[in-house]
GROMACS .gro file of C-alpha atoms in nm:
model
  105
    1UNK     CA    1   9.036   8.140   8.903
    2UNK     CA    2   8.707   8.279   8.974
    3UNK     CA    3   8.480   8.596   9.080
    4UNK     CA    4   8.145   8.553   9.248
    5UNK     CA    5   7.876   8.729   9.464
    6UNK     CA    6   7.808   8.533   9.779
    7UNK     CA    7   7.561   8.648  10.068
    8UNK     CA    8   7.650   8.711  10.440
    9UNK     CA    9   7.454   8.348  10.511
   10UNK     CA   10   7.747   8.180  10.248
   11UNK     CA   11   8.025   8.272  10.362
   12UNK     CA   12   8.254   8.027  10.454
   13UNK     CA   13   8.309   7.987  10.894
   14UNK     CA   14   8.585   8.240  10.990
   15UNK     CA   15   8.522   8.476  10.777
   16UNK     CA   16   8.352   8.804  10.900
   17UNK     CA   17   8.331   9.104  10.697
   18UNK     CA   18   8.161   9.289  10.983
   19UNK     CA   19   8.445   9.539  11.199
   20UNK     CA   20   8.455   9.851  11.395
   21UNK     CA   21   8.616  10.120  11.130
   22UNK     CA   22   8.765  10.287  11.478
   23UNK     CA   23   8.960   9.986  11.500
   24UNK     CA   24   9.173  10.083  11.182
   25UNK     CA   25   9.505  10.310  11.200
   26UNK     CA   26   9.457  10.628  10.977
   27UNK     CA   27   9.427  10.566  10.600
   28UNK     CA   28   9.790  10.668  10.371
   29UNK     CA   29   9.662  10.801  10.080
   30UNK     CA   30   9.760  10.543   9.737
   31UNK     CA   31   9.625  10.476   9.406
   32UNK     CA   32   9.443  10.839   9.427
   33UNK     CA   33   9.242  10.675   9.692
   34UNK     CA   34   9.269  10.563  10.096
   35UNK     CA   35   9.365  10.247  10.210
   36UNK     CA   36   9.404  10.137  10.570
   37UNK     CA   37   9.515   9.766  10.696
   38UNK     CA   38   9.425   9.570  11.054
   39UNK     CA   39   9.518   9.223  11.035
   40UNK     CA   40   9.394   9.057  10.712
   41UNK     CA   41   9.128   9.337  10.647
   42UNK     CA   42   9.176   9.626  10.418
   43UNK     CA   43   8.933   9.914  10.395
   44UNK     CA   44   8.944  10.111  10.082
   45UNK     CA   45   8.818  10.425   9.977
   46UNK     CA   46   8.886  10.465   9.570
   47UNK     CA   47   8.854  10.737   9.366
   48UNK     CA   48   8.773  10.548   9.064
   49UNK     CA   49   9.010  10.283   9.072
   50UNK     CA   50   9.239  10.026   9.266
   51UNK     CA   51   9.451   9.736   9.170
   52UNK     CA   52   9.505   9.430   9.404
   53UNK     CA   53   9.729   9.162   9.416
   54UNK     CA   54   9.631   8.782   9.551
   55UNK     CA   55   9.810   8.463   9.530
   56UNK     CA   56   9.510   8.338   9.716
   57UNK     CA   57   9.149   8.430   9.778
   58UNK     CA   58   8.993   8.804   9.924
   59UNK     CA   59   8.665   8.851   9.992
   60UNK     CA   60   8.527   9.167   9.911
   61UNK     CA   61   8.231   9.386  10.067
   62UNK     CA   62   8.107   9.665   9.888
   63UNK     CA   63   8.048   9.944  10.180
   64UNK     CA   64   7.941  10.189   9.926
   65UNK     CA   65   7.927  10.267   9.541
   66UNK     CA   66   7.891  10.027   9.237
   67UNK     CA   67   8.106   9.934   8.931
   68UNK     CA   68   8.328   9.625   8.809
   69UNK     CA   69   8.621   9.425   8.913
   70UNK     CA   70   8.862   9.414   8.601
   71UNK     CA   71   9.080   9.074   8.580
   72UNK     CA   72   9.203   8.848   8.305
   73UNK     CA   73   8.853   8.685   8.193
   74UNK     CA   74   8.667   9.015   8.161
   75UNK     CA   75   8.471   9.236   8.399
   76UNK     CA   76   8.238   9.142   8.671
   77UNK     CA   77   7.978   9.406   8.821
   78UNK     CA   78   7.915   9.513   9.130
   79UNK     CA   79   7.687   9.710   9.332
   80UNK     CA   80   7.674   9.864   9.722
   81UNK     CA   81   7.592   9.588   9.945
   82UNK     CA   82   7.769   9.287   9.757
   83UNK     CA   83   7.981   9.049   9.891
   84UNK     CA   84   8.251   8.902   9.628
   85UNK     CA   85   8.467   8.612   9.658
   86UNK     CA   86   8.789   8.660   9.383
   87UNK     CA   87   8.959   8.342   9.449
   88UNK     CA   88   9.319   8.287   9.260
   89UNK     CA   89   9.286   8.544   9.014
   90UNK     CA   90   9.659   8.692   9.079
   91UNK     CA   91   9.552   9.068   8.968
   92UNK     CA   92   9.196   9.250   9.002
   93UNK     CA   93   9.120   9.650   9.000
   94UNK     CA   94   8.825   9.694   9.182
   95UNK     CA   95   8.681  10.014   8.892
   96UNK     CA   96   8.412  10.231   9.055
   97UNK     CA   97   8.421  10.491   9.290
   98UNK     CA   98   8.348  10.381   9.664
   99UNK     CA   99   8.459  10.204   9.996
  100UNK     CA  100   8.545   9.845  10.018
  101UNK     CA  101   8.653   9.608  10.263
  102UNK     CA  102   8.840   9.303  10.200
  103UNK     CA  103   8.970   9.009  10.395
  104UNK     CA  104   9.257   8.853  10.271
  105UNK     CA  105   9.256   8.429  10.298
   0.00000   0.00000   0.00000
């Protein structure tokens, strides 16, 4: 179980954080925020903040805003431009208002 920033040169082969937002289906609006899903992306827009579930690993882009990711150990911070890999951590809110895209591995 662990949280940490990675750069666009790290990440592992296969993983692309990089889409066409046209390519989505509209956003449903949950959590007070906007969330829509293509595949194993989500893109997120949060009103302060969203809770995710993984049994595995996401990796997380920060499209715009800064804050924290809230999980079990503590907090982690964040700002726009970051790339975050939360491997195995079960349960994560992602606190700070913003967009966000995560793949799902």
């Amino acid at each position: 179980m662990k949280i940490e920033k990675l750069h666009e040169e790290t990440l592992p082969e296969g993983i692309s954080l990089c889409f066409d937002e046209s390519a989505f289906p509209p956003p449903v609006k949950v959590q007070g925020g906007e969330l829509s899903a293509l595949n194993d992306m989500l893109l997120i827009a949060s009103g302060g903040r969203y809770k995710l579930y993984t049994e595995s690993r996401d990796y997380v882009r920060v499209l715009e805003g800064n804050g924290h990711v809230k999980w079990a150990r503590g907090e982690f911070p964040f700002c726009e431009g970051d790339i975050l890999r939360i491997d195995g951590v079960k349960e994560y809110e992602l606190n700070g208002k913003g967009r966000y895209c995560v793949v799902r591995r």
